[in-house]
Structure formats: structure tokens, C-alpha cells
CSV table of C-alpha atoms in Angstrom, one decimal:
chain,number,residue,atom,x,y,z
A,8,MET,CA,-30.6,-58.0,51.4
A,9,GLU,CA,-27.2,-56.4,50.7
A,10,ALA,CA,-27.3,-58.0,47.2
A,11,ALA,CA,-30.7,-56.4,46.6
A,12,VAL,CA,-29.4,-53.0,47.7
A,13,SER,CA,-26.3,-53.5,45.4
A,14,ASP,CA,-28.5,-54.4,42.5
A,15,SER,CA,-30.7,-51.4,43.1
A,16,SER,CA,-27.7,-49.1,43.3
A,17,SER,CA,-26.3,-50.6,40.1
A,18,SER,CA,-29.6,-50.2,38.4
A,19,SER,CA,-29.9,-46.6,39.4
A,20,SER,CA,-26.4,-45.9,38.2
A,21,SER,CA,-27.0,-47.5,34.9
A,22,SER,CA,-30.3,-45.6,34.5
A,23,SER,CA,-28.6,-42.3,35.3
A,24,SER,CA,-25.9,-43.1,32.8
A,25,TRP,CA,-28.5,-43.9,30.2
A,26,ILE,CA,-30.3,-40.7,30.8
A,27,SER,CA,-27.0,-38.7,30.7
A,28,SER,CA,-25.9,-40.4,27.5
A,29,SER,CA,-29.4,-39.9,25.9
A,30,PHE,CA,-29.6,-36.1,26.5
A,31,SER,CA,-25.9,-35.0,26.1
A,32,PHE,CA,-25.3,-34.4,22.4
A,33,GLU,CA,-23.3,-32.0,20.3
A,34,PRO,CA,-25.5,-29.6,18.3
A,35,PRO,CA,-25.2,-30.0,14.5
A,36,PRO,CA,-22.9,-27.6,12.8
A,37,GLN,CA,-24.6,-24.4,11.7
A,38,GLU,CA,-24.9,-23.8,8.0
A,39,LEU,CA,-22.8,-21.0,6.7
A,40,ILE,CA,-25.7,-19.6,4.7
A,41,PRO,CA,-29.1,-21.2,5.6
A,42,GLY,CA,-30.5,-23.0,2.6
A,43,LEU,CA,-27.2,-23.3,0.7
A,44,PRO,CA,-24.8,-26.3,0.9
A,45,ASP,CA,-21.6,-25.3,2.6
A,46,SER,CA,-19.7,-26.6,-0.4
A,47,VAL,CA,-21.4,-24.0,-2.6
A,48,VAL,CA,-20.6,-21.2,-0.1
A,49,THR,CA,-16.9,-22.2,0.3
A,50,HIS,CA,-16.4,-22.7,-3.4
A,51,SER,CA,-18.5,-20.0,-5.0
A,52,VAL,CA,-19.5,-17.4,-2.5
A,53,LEU,CA,-16.6,-16.9,-0.1
A,54,PRO,CA,-13.9,-16.7,-2.9
A,55,ARG,CA,-15.8,-13.8,-4.4
A,56,LEU,CA,-15.9,-11.7,-1.3
A,57,PRO,CA,-13.3,-8.9,-1.1
A,58,TRP,CA,-10.7,-9.1,1.6
A,59,PHE,CA,-12.1,-6.2,3.7
A,60,VAL,CA,-15.5,-7.9,4.1
A,61,ARG,CA,-14.1,-11.2,5.4
A,62,PRO,CA,-13.1,-10.0,8.9
A,63,ARG,CA,-16.7,-9.1,9.6
A,64,LEU,CA,-17.7,-12.7,9.1
A,65,LEU,CA,-15.7,-13.8,12.1
A,66,SER,CA,-18.5,-12.7,14.4
A,67,VAL,CA,-21.4,-14.3,12.4
A,68,SER,CA,-21.0,-17.8,13.6
A,69,LYS,CA,-18.5,-20.5,14.7
A,70,SER,CA,-18.8,-22.1,11.3
A,71,TRP,CA,-17.7,-19.0,9.5
A,72,ARG,CA,-14.8,-18.5,11.9
A,73,SER,CA,-13.8,-22.1,11.4
A,74,ILE,CA,-13.7,-21.6,7.6
A,75,LEU,CA,-11.8,-18.3,7.8
A,76,GLU,CA,-9.2,-19.8,10.1
A,77,ARG,CA,-8.2,-22.2,7.3
A,78,PRO,CA,-7.1,-20.0,4.4
A,79,ALA,CA,-5.8,-23.0,2.5
A,80,ASN,CA,-9.4,-23.9,1.7
A,81,TYR,CA,-10.2,-20.7,-0.2
A,82,ILE,CA,-7.0,-18.8,-1.0
A,83,ASN,CA,-6.5,-20.4,-4.5
A,84,LEU,CA,-10.2,-20.0,-5.4
A,85,THR,CA,-10.0,-16.4,-4.4
A,86,ARG,CA,-7.2,-15.7,-6.7
A,87,ARG,CA,-9.2,-17.2,-9.6
A,88,LEU,CA,-12.7,-15.7,-8.8
A,89,CYS,CA,-12.1,-12.4,-7.0
A,90,HIS,CA,-10.3,-9.5,-8.8
A,91,THR,CA,-8.8,-7.0,-6.4
A,92,ALA,CA,-7.6,-3.6,-7.7
A,93,GLY,CA,-7.0,-0.2,-6.2
A,94,LEU,CA,-4.6,2.6,-5.4
A,95,LEU,CA,-2.5,2.2,-2.2
A,96,VAL,CA,-1.4,5.4,-0.3
A,97,ILE,CA,0.6,5.6,2.9
A,98,HIS,CA,-0.3,8.4,5.2
A,99,GLN,CA,0.0,9.5,8.8
A,100,LEU,CA,-2.8,8.9,11.3
A,101,PRO,CA,-3.9,11.8,13.4
A,102,THR,CA,-3.2,11.4,17.1
A,103,ASN,CA,-6.8,12.1,18.1
A,104,GLU,CA,-8.4,9.8,15.5
A,105,PRO,CA,-11.4,7.8,16.9
A,106,THR,CA,-10.8,4.1,17.3
A,107,THR,CA,-14.3,2.7,16.9
A,108,GLU,CA,-16.3,5.1,14.8
A,109,GLU,CA,-16.4,5.0,11.1
A,110,GLU,CA,-14.6,7.8,9.4
A,111,GLU,CA,-16.4,9.3,6.4
A,112,ASP,CA,-16.0,11.8,3.6
A,113,GLU,CA,-18.1,13.0,0.7
A,114,GLU,CA,-16.2,11.1,-1.9
A,115,GLY,CA,-15.0,8.1,0.1
A,116,THR,CA,-15.1,6.2,3.3
A,117,ILE,CA,-12.8,4.3,5.5
A,118,SER,CA,-14.6,1.3,6.9
A,119,SER,CA,-14.2,0.0,10.4
A,120,ALA,CA,-13.7,-3.6,11.5
A,121,ASP,CA,-15.2,-5.8,14.2
A,122,ASP,CA,-13.7,-6.6,17.6
A,123,ASP,CA,-13.8,-10.3,16.6
A,124,MET,CA,-11.1,-9.8,14.1
A,125,GLN,CA,-8.9,-8.2,16.7
A,126,GLN,CA,-9.4,-11.2,19.0
A,127,PHE,CA,-8.9,-13.7,16.1
A,128,LEU,CA,-5.6,-12.1,14.9
A,129,GLY,CA,-4.4,-11.7,18.4
A,130,ARG,CA,-4.5,-15.4,19.3
A,131,ARG,CA,-3.1,-16.6,16.0
A,132,ASP,CA,0.5,-16.7,15.1
A,133,TYR,CA,0.2,-14.0,12.5
A,134,CYS,CA,2.2,-10.8,12.1
A,135,CYS,CA,-0.8,-8.6,12.3
A,136,ARG,CA,-2.6,-8.7,15.6
A,137,ASP,CA,-4.8,-5.6,15.5
A,138,ALA,CA,-8.0,-5.0,13.6
A,139,CYS,CA,-7.5,-3.2,10.3
A,140,HIS,CA,-10.3,-0.6,9.8
A,141,GLY,CA,-10.5,1.9,12.5
A,142,GLN,CA,-9.5,-0.4,15.3
A,143,GLN,CA,-6.2,1.4,15.9
A,144,GLN,CA,-4.3,1.0,19.2
A,145,GLU,CA,-2.4,3.9,20.7
A,146,PHE,CA,1.0,2.2,20.9
A,147,ILE,CA,2.9,3.3,24.0
A,148,VAL,CA,6.7,3.1,24.3
A,149,SER,CA,7.4,2.5,28.0
A,150,SER,CA,10.5,3.1,30.0
A,151,SER,CA,11.2,3.4,33.7
A,152,SER,CA,10.8,7.1,33.7
A,153,CYS,CA,8.4,8.1,30.9
A,154,ARG,CA,5.9,7.0,28.3
A,155,GLN,CA,5.8,8.6,24.9
A,156,MET,CA,3.3,8.4,22.1
A,157,THR,CA,4.8,7.3,18.8
A,158,THR,CA,3.7,8.7,15.4
A,159,ARG,CA,1.3,6.2,13.6
A,160,TYR,CA,1.1,5.5,9.9
A,161,THR,CA,-1.2,3.4,7.8
A,162,ILE,CA,-1.8,2.4,4.2
A,163,SER,CA,-5.2,3.0,2.7
A,164,MET,CA,-6.6,1.4,-0.5
A,165,LEU,CA,-8.9,3.3,-2.9
A,166,ASP,CA,-11.4,0.9,-4.5
A,167,THR,CA,-11.4,2.4,-8.0
A,168,ASP,CA,-14.8,0.8,-8.9
A,169,ASN,CA,-16.9,2.6,-6.2
A,170,ASN,CA,-14.5,5.3,-5.0
A,171,THR,CA,-14.3,4.0,-1.4
A,172,TRP,CA,-11.3,3.7,0.9
A,173,HIS,CA,-10.4,0.7,3.0
A,174,ARG,CA,-7.6,0.8,5.5
A,175,LEU,CA,-5.0,-2.0,5.6
A,176,PRO,CA,-4.2,-3.7,8.9
A,177,PRO,CA,-1.2,-2.6,10.9
A,178,ILE,CA,1.8,-4.9,11.4
A,179,HIS,CA,1.9,-6.7,14.7
A,180,GLY,CA,4.8,-5.6,16.8
A,181,CYS,CA,5.3,-2.3,14.9
A,182,PRO,CA,4.6,0.7,17.3
A,183,SER,CA,3.9,2.9,14.3
A,184,GLY,CA,1.4,0.5,12.8
A,185,ILE,CA,3.2,0.8,9.5
A,186,PRO,CA,6.9,1.8,9.5
A,187,ALA,CA,7.6,5.4,8.6
A,188,ARG,CA,9.9,5.9,5.6
A,189,CYS,CA,9.3,2.3,4.4
A,190,SER,CA,9.0,1.1,0.8
A,191,PHE,CA,6.3,-1.1,-0.6
A,192,VAL,CA,5.6,-2.7,-4.0
A,193,CYS,CA,2.9,-4.9,-5.5
A,194,ALA,CA,4.1,-8.2,-6.8
A,195,LYS,CA,2.3,-11.5,-7.7
A,196,GLY,CA,-0.9,-10.6,-6.0
A,197,LYS,CA,0.9,-9.5,-2.8
A,198,LEU,CA,1.9,-6.3,-1.2
A,199,ILE,CA,5.6,-6.4,-0.1
A,200,LEU,CA,6.7,-3.9,2.5
A,201,MET,CA,10.4,-3.3,3.3
A,202,GLY,CA,12.4,-1.5,5.9
A,203,GLY,CA,11.5,1.8,7.4
A,204,VAL,CA,11.4,3.1,10.9
A,205,PRO,CA,8.9,1.0,13.0
A,206,ASP,CA,9.2,3.3,16.1
A,207,SER,CA,9.4,7.1,15.6
A,208,VAL,CA,10.6,7.5,19.2
A,209,ARG,CA,13.6,5.2,19.0
A,210,GLU,CA,14.3,6.1,15.4
A,211,HIS,CA,16.0,2.7,14.5
A,212,GLU,CA,15.9,1.7,10.9
A,213,SER,CA,14.6,-1.8,10.1
A,214,SER,CA,15.6,-4.6,7.7
A,215,GLU,CA,12.4,-6.6,8.2
A,216,VAL,CA,10.1,-7.5,5.3
A,217,TYR,CA,6.4,-8.3,5.4
A,218,ALA,CA,3.9,-9.5,2.8
A,219,LEU,CA,0.1,-9.0,2.7
A,220,ASP,CA,-1.7,-11.5,0.3
A,221,LEU,CA,-4.6,-9.2,-0.8
A,222,GLY,CA,-5.0,-11.3,-4.0
A,223,GLY,CA,-5.7,-14.3,-1.9
A,224,GLY,CA,-8.2,-12.5,0.2
A,225,LEU,CA,-6.1,-12.4,3.4
A,226,TRP,CA,-6.0,-9.5,5.8
A,227,TRP,CA,-2.9,-10.2,8.0
A,228,TRP,CA,0.8,-9.6,7.4
A,229,GLU,CA,3.2,-12.5,7.1
A,230,LYS,CA,6.9,-12.1,7.8
A,231,CYS,CA,9.4,-12.8,5.1
A,232,ALA,CA,13.1,-13.1,5.0
A,233,SER,CA,14.8,-9.9,6.2
A,234,MET,CA,17.1,-7.8,4.1
A,235,HIS,CA,20.9,-7.9,4.7
A,236,SER,CA,20.9,-4.2,5.6
A,237,THR,CA,18.6,-1.9,7.5
A,238,ARG,CA,17.3,0.9,5.4
A,239,ALA,CA,14.8,3.8,5.2
A,240,PHE,CA,13.9,6.3,2.5
A,241,SER,CA,14.2,3.6,0.0
A,242,LYS,CA,12.3,2.9,-3.3
A,243,SER,CA,11.4,-0.5,-4.8
A,244,VAL,CA,10.2,-2.0,-8.1
A,245,PHE,CA,9.0,-5.4,-9.3
A,246,LEU,CA,10.7,-6.7,-12.4
A,247,ALA,CA,10.9,-10.2,-13.9
A,248,GLY,CA,9.7,-12.0,-10.8
A,249,GLN,CA,12.0,-10.2,-8.4
A,250,VAL,CA,11.8,-7.2,-6.1
A,251,TYR,CA,14.6,-4.6,-6.3
A,252,VAL,CA,15.0,-2.1,-3.4
A,253,LEU,CA,17.4,0.9,-3.7
A,254,GLY,CA,18.1,4.0,-1.7
A,255,GLY,CA,19.2,4.7,1.8
A,256,THR,CA,22.8,4.6,3.0
A,257,CYS,CA,23.6,1.0,1.9
A,258,PRO,CA,23.8,-0.9,-1.4
A,259,GLY,CA,20.7,-2.1,-3.1
A,260,GLU,CA,19.3,-5.6,-2.8
A,261,VAL,CA,17.1,-8.0,-4.8
A,262,TYR,CA,14.5,-10.3,-3.4
A,263,ASP,CA,13.5,-13.7,-4.9
A,264,MET,CA,9.9,-14.3,-3.9
A,265,GLU,CA,9.9,-18.0,-4.7
A,266,GLU,CA,12.9,-18.8,-2.6
A,267,ASP,CA,12.3,-16.1,0.0
A,268,LYS,CA,16.0,-14.9,-0.2
A,269,TRP,CA,17.8,-11.6,-0.6
A,270,GLN,CA,21.0,-10.9,-2.6
A,271,ARG,CA,23.1,-7.7,-2.5
A,272,LEU,CA,23.3,-5.7,-5.7
A,273,PRO,CA,26.7,-4.3,-7.0
A,274,GLN,CA,27.7,-1.0,-5.4
A,275,MET,CA,26.6,2.1,-7.3
A,276,VAL,CA,29.2,4.2,-9.0
A,277,ASP,CA,28.6,7.1,-6.6
A,278,SER,CA,27.6,6.7,-3.0
A,279,GLN,CA,26.4,10.4,-2.8
A,280,PHE,CA,23.4,9.6,-4.9
A,281,PHE,CA,20.0,10.2,-3.3
A,282,CYS,CA,17.2,8.0,-4.8
A,283,ASN,CA,13.7,9.4,-5.3
A,284,GLY,CA,12.2,6.6,-7.4
A,285,VAL,CA,12.9,3.3,-9.2
A,286,LEU,CA,11.7,2.1,-12.6
A,287,GLY,CA,11.9,-1.4,-14.2
A,288,LEU,CA,12.7,-1.2,-17.9
A,289,GLU,CA,12.9,-4.7,-19.4
A,290,THR,CA,16.5,-5.6,-18.5
A,291,GLN,CA,17.4,-2.4,-16.7
A,292,ILE,CA,16.7,-0.8,-13.3
A,293,LEU,CA,16.6,3.0,-13.5
A,294,ALA,CA,17.0,4.8,-10.1
A,295,TYR,CA,16.4,8.5,-10.5
A,296,GLY,CA,17.1,11.2,-7.9
A,297,TYR,CA,19.9,13.7,-7.4
A,298,ASP,CA,23.6,14.2,-6.5
A,299,ILE,CA,25.0,16.8,-4.1
A,300,VAL,CA,28.1,18.5,-5.6
A,301,ASP,CA,29.8,19.1,-2.3
A,302,PRO,CA,28.3,16.9,0.5
A,303,GLY,CA,30.6,18.5,3.0
A,304,GLN,CA,28.7,21.8,3.0
A,305,THR,CA,26.6,22.7,5.9
A,306,THR,CA,23.8,24.2,3.7
A,307,THR,CA,22.7,23.0,0.3
A,308,THR,CA,21.3,25.3,-2.4
A,309,ALA,CA,19.7,24.5,-5.7
A,310,SER,CA,23.0,25.1,-7.5
A,311,ASP,CA,24.6,22.3,-5.4
A,312,ILE,CA,22.1,19.7,-6.7
A,313,VAL,CA,22.5,17.8,-9.9
A,314,ASN,CA,19.4,15.8,-11.1
A,315,SER,CA,20.6,12.4,-12.3
A,316,ALA,CA,19.9,8.7,-12.5
A,317,ARG,CA,21.7,5.5,-12.0
A,318,ILE,CA,21.0,2.6,-14.4
A,319,LEU,CA,21.7,-1.0,-13.5
A,320,ASP,CA,22.0,-3.6,-16.3
A,321,THR,CA,20.5,-6.7,-14.8
A,322,VAL,CA,22.3,-8.9,-17.3
A,323,SER,CA,25.8,-7.6,-16.8
A,324,GLY,CA,25.4,-6.2,-13.3
A,325,CYS,CA,27.0,-2.9,-14.2
A,326,TRP,CA,25.9,0.6,-13.2
A,327,SER,CA,26.0,3.7,-15.4
A,328,SER,CA,24.8,7.2,-14.8
A,329,VAL,CA,23.1,10.0,-16.6
A,330,GLU,CA,22.1,13.6,-15.8
A,331,PHE,CA,18.8,15.5,-16.3
A,332,GLY,CA,17.9,19.1,-16.7
A,333,HIS,CA,15.1,18.9,-14.2
A,334,ALA,CA,13.9,16.9,-11.2
A,335,LYS,CA,12.2,13.6,-12.2
A,336,CYS,CA,9.1,11.9,-10.9
A,337,CYS,CA,8.3,9.0,-13.2
A,338,ALA,CA,6.3,5.9,-13.7
A,339,VAL,CA,6.7,3.1,-16.3
A,340,MET,CA,4.2,1.0,-18.3
A,341,ASP,CA,4.9,-2.2,-20.2
A,342,GLY,CA,8.6,-1.9,-19.5
A,343,SER,CA,9.3,0.7,-22.2
A,344,PHE,CA,6.9,3.7,-21.8
A,345,ILE,CA,8.0,6.2,-19.2
A,346,PHE,CA,5.4,8.8,-17.9
A,347,GLU,CA,6.2,12.0,-16.0
A,348,VAL,CA,4.5,15.3,-15.2
A,349,VAL,CA,6.6,18.4,-16.0
A,350,ARG,CA,5.2,21.8,-15.1
A,351,GLY,CA,1.7,20.2,-14.9
A,352,PHE,CA,1.9,18.5,-18.3
A,353,LEU,CA,1.9,14.7,-18.8
A,354,ILE,CA,4.8,13.5,-20.9
A,355,GLN,CA,5.1,10.1,-22.4
A,356,HIS,CA,8.5,8.7,-23.5
A,357,ASP,CA,8.8,5.6,-25.8
A,358,THR,CA,12.3,4.4,-24.8
A,359,ALA,CA,12.4,1.8,-27.6
A,360,ALA,CA,11.8,4.5,-30.4
A,361,ASN,CA,13.2,7.4,-28.3
A,362,LEU,CA,10.1,9.5,-29.0
A,363,TYR,CA,8.3,11.9,-26.7
A,364,PHE,CA,4.7,13.1,-26.6
A,365,VAL,CA,3.3,15.9,-24.5
A,366,TYR,CA,-0.4,15.6,-23.7
A,367,ASP,CA,-2.7,18.5,-23.8
A,368,GLY,CA,-4.4,19.4,-20.5
A,369,LYS,CA,-2.5,20.9,-17.7
A,370,LEU,CA,-2.7,19.8,-14.1
A,371,GLU,CA,-3.9,22.8,-12.1
A,372,VAL,CA,-3.5,22.3,-8.4
A,373,GLN,CA,-5.7,24.5,-6.3
A,374,PRO,CA,-4.1,26.5,-3.4
A,375,LYS,CA,-4.8,25.7,0.2
A,376,ALA,CA,-8.0,27.1,1.7
A,377,ASN,CA,-6.4,30.0,3.5
A,378,SER,CA,-4.4,31.4,0.6
A,379,GLU,CA,-4.9,35.1,0.3
A,380,VAL,CA,-7.0,36.7,-2.5
A,381,ASP,CA,-7.0,40.4,-2.9
A,382,THR,CA,-10.2,42.5,-3.3
A,383,LYS,CA,-9.9,42.5,-7.1
A,384,GLY,CA,-10.1,38.7,-7.2
A,385,THR,CA,-6.6,38.3,-8.5
A,386,GLN,CA,-4.5,35.3,-7.2
A,387,SER,CA,-1.9,35.8,-4.6
A,388,ALA,CA,1.7,34.8,-5.1
A,389,ALA,CA,1.1,31.4,-3.5
A,390,GLN,CA,-1.6,30.7,-6.1
A,391,MET,CA,0.7,31.6,-9.0
A,392,LEU,CA,3.3,29.0,-8.0
A,393,SER,CA,3.7,25.9,-10.2
A,394,CYS,CA,2.7,22.6,-8.9
A,395,GLN,CA,5.2,20.1,-7.5
A,396,VAL,CA,4.7,16.4,-8.3
A,397,HIS,CA,5.8,14.0,-5.5
A,398,ASP,CA,4.7,10.6,-6.8
A,399,LEU,CA,3.3,9.1,-10.0
A,400,VAL,CA,1.5,5.8,-10.7
A,401,VAL,CA,0.3,4.5,-14.0
A,402,ALA,CA,-2.1,1.5,-14.1
A,403,GLU,CA,-4.0,-0.4,-16.8
A,404,ARG,CA,-7.8,-0.3,-17.1
A,405,VAL,CA,-10.5,-1.6,-19.4
A,406,VAL,CA,-12.4,1.2,-21.1
A,407,ASP,CA,-15.2,-0.6,-23.0
A,408,CYS,CA,-15.5,-3.7,-25.1
A,409,ASN,CA,-12.3,-4.9,-23.6
A,410,ARG,CA,-10.4,-2.0,-25.1
A,411,PRO,CA,-7.4,-1.2,-22.9
A,412,GLY,CA,-6.7,2.2,-21.4
A,413,LEU,CA,-4.6,3.8,-18.6
A,414,LEU,CA,-5.1,5.5,-15.3
A,415,VAL,CA,-2.6,8.0,-14.1
A,416,TYR,CA,-2.4,9.0,-10.4
A,417,THR,CA,-0.2,11.7,-9.0
A,418,LEU,CA,0.4,13.4,-5.6
A,419,ALA,CA,0.9,17.1,-6.2
A,420,SER,CA,1.3,20.3,-4.2
A,421,LEU,CA,1.8,24.0,-4.6
A,422,GLY,CA,4.9,25.9,-3.8
A,423,GLN,CA,8.6,25.5,-3.9
A,424,ASN,CA,10.7,23.6,-1.4
A,425,ASP,CA,11.1,26.7,0.8
A,426,ASP,CA,7.3,27.3,0.9
A,427,MET,CA,6.6,24.6,3.5
A,428,ASP,CA,2.9,25.6,4.1
A,429,ASN,CA,1.9,25.0,0.5
A,430,HIS,CA,4.5,22.3,-0.2
A,431,ALA,CA,3.4,20.1,2.6
A,432,CYS,CA,-0.3,20.1,1.7
A,433,ARG,CA,-0.7,17.6,-1.0
A,434,SER,CA,-3.6,16.5,-3.1
A,435,LEU,CA,-4.4,13.3,-5.1
A,436,TRP,CA,-5.2,13.6,-8.8
A,437,ARG,CA,-6.3,11.1,-11.5
A,438,ALA,CA,-6.4,11.2,-15.3
A,439,ALA,CA,-8.0,8.5,-17.5
A,440,LEU,CA,-6.5,7.7,-20.9
A,441,ASN,CA,-8.7,5.9,-23.3
A,442,HIS,CA,-5.9,4.1,-25.1
A,443,PRO,CA,-2.9,1.9,-24.4
A,444,PRO,CA,0.6,3.5,-24.3
A,445,THR,CA,1.5,4.5,-27.8
A,446,ILE,CA,3.0,7.4,-29.7
A,447,ALA,CA,0.5,9.3,-31.8
A,448,THR,CA,-0.5,12.9,-32.6
A,449,THR,CA,-4.3,12.4,-32.3
A,450,LEU,CA,-4.6,11.4,-28.6
A,451,GLU,CA,-7.3,13.0,-26.6
A,452,PRO,CA,-6.4,15.8,-24.1
A,453,VAL,CA,-5.8,14.8,-20.5
A,454,VAL,CA,-8.5,15.8,-18.0
A,455,TRP,CA,-7.3,15.8,-14.4
A,456,GLU,CA,-9.8,15.2,-11.6
A,457,GLU,CA,-9.0,15.6,-7.9
A,458,ILE,CA,-9.8,12.6,-5.6
A,459,LEU,CA,-11.0,13.7,-2.2
A,460,CYS,CA,-9.5,11.6,0.6
A,461,PRO,CA,-10.9,11.0,4.1
A,462,PHE,CA,-7.5,11.7,5.5
A,463,LEU,CA,-4.8,14.4,5.3
A,464,LEU,CA,-2.1,14.0,2.7
A,465,THR,CA,0.5,16.1,4.5
A,466,ALA,CA,4.2,15.4,4.1
A,467,PRO,CA,6.0,15.5,7.4
A,468,SER,CA,9.8,15.8,7.3
A,469,ASP,CA,10.2,12.1,8.4
A,470,SER,CA,8.1,10.6,5.6
A,471,LEU,CA,8.3,10.2,1.8
A,472,SER,CA,5.2,10.1,-0.4
A,473,GLN,CA,4.5,6.5,-1.5
A,474,MET,CA,1.9,5.2,-3.8
A,475,ALA,CA,1.4,1.9,-5.6
A,476,TYR,CA,-1.4,0.4,-7.7
A,477,PHE,CA,-2.5,-3.1,-6.7
A,478,SER,CA,-4.1,-5.5,-9.2
A,479,SER,CA,-4.5,-9.2,-8.6
């Protein structure tokens, strides 16, 4: 009898086990796009999607999330099949900016990101934890006695094809999101960001370096080797496979991207030089800015400032200096053509032939909205001021039939340095040149157009204007 009970129990157990094994199964993996083989999606569809679209796919399905978590599967194909190009501008975020709603403007938009991206980046070992478009945290600096809000910065990218703006992600661990007074440069399909002040409350300069692989379709920052010195208010340039950074209160440095190593540059001939920009000219690095005649003075006037440049010969490692008659704001193309805007006119300098060409068509910056106009309709004194150029970028473009041309971007304002109301309100302008850089007398006049931004281009005292053109 006991044997029968035992057999019955054994039979019941085996029957239960059979039923359990028969009805417990893993659901088949969901197709990325119904009706298309996953291999087609991963090799032909995903690599063609721009970087700012990919975070939205994290919430579509587990299959999409699984693919996006393994960038090695699509990063090389993205570099081959997806061309990313646009103007990058760093700017301050307003303290009352909404964190979930999409910010719009008549001529451009800043798109918002999904919560899934924030969760994805938060649990991965990446340098960017927070969502990039609109999902901004209010970083709080805590102490035993008080909590203070730090000033936040971001980098926005203008898609030049459809005139829309897309906000880059903040850097994980950076209270300001993007460090104030930092420098960034585009190199080998990546955006390299260096130094700055990560926390506007503590005001400590940083030596940290980060890279954002936009050309590979990624949307998180990766940490690179740090510089030897902390620095802010610096400028950088990419030349011959290396990144040069100059400015601040310490000697310049050069970064080898392949080896992820920094080397110090020779000391400049004068430590009292203040760098406003850096150009790469074939075998030379040209840092332009100004000298102060007597740094010991408590106040500095225009007569105490000498506009000058320091030139580094990358072959010999020697510095030389040169003086200018006016303040410089320059950009370079093809290593030998220097562009600058002087009193509203675009000037092109062929350094090889030492020839200059002044384009017709003056940049006319409009005054701020509350500038006074008298009853006769004449302009006020503020409207009569010449424009001040704060940054300049020149980029290649294709006009038609693969004919090369140029795009010139500049940040400009009205007023002199002592007119802070006009000087701090900046506007973004663009001019299209339908020819490559060349010296000729039959070039078409320059037509400047203002680009409306969905954010304010003010210039607080703790930040420098910074632009760069990215093209993968």
C-alpha cells in the first residue's frame, strides 16, 4: 500500500514537472522593426539615424535597448553611413527653465529626451548620466549649513540642414552640466572638451578632459586623460592629428588622441599675454589676444592694452611674437586662409601669398529691443555704435554639383566694452560664400543673415563665447 502511495506521489510529481516544463518558455525576441530582418536594421537603418534620435529608441522595446547598449555593433557603420554636421554654441541655461517641456522658437527648436535615456545612462559606467534634451537636473551643492544653486551651462548644436537645435548631454558629475570657461574643439569625429570651472559655487578650475563621439552616433561623454595643469579661459585648436590648448595662467599643452596622452608646450616668451583665440596654420600655432603694458596697475585703460599674437613653430618648438593695430577675432580655413571681421566687413588673408581681400557687404547688428529712438525716427547713440565680434567660425559646404563653398558664422554685439547692456546681448549671424577660399576681385558680396536662437546669447562675466563647427 505504501508503495502504491509512493508511486502515485511520484507520478503526480512527474506530471506536475511535465506541465511546468511544457508551459514555462521564454518569449521569442521582438523584431526591431516588424517585417524587416534585424540584420538589415542594425546594418542599414540604425547607422543612418542621427545621434539625437537614438536615445528615444531606448523606450521602444528591450530589443532596441539591447542593441543600443552595445555601440561596438554600430559605431563604425555610423561613421560610414551617417554624416553629422552643425554649429556648436555654449550658452548659459536659465534658472527657471522647464525640465520636461519642449522649448521652441520660430526658427529652431531644442528637442527633449525620454526618461528611459536618463535611466539607461544612470546605470551604465558612462561619464554622462543625465538625459540630454531638456531633462536638466537642478544640481545642488550641499553643506552642513546651506544649499546653493550653481549656474548651469550647456552646448547646443544647430543642424544646418533644417535649422533646428539639439542640446548635447551634460557631463556626469559636473554640477554646472558643462563647465563654465571651458574650451572645446572638434577632432576626428569627436567633440573634445577641456578644463573650465565645473562648479560656479566653489570656483575651482579643472584639468579634466571629456570626449563626445557624435560622429559615431553616441550621446554620452567619455573621460579622457587629464591635462597636466588646471585651466580656464583657454582656447584650443586641432592640427595634424593633435589638439593644442593655450591660455589661462599655465603653459600650453598638446594632446595626442591616439595615445590619450598630454605633453607640455614650451613656455611663451611673455607670461602676461591673454589669449582670445588659437589658429592652426600648417606648421604653426597662432595664439592671438593682447598684452597689458603694466600688469601692476589697479585699473586698465585702452592705452594699456597692446593687441598681439604669439606664434609657435611646431617643428622647432620656438615662440615668436607680433603686434596688431586692432583687436583680432579670426578663423582659419585650409591652414593658410585667415578670415576676420573688422568694423563689420569680412576680410580674407592668404598667408602663403600675403594678400588681403575685403568682401563687400557689411554686418549690420541691430540694437536691442529697448534702444531709444527719437520722435524723428533717427537712431539713438546706442544704435550708432559699431558691432563687436566675439567669435568666428568658418566651415566648408557643398553649394551645387559638388562645388565647394564656405559658411561663416559669427557672434556679434553692439556697444563698446563699457556699454555692458549692449555688449552683453549677442546675436548669431551667418554668411554663405559660393566659392572656396581664394583671392579674386570678382567675388560676390557677402549677405549676412541672423540666426534666431531658442536661448539667450548673453555674455556673463564668468564665461567666454565659444563656437565650433562639427563635421564627421
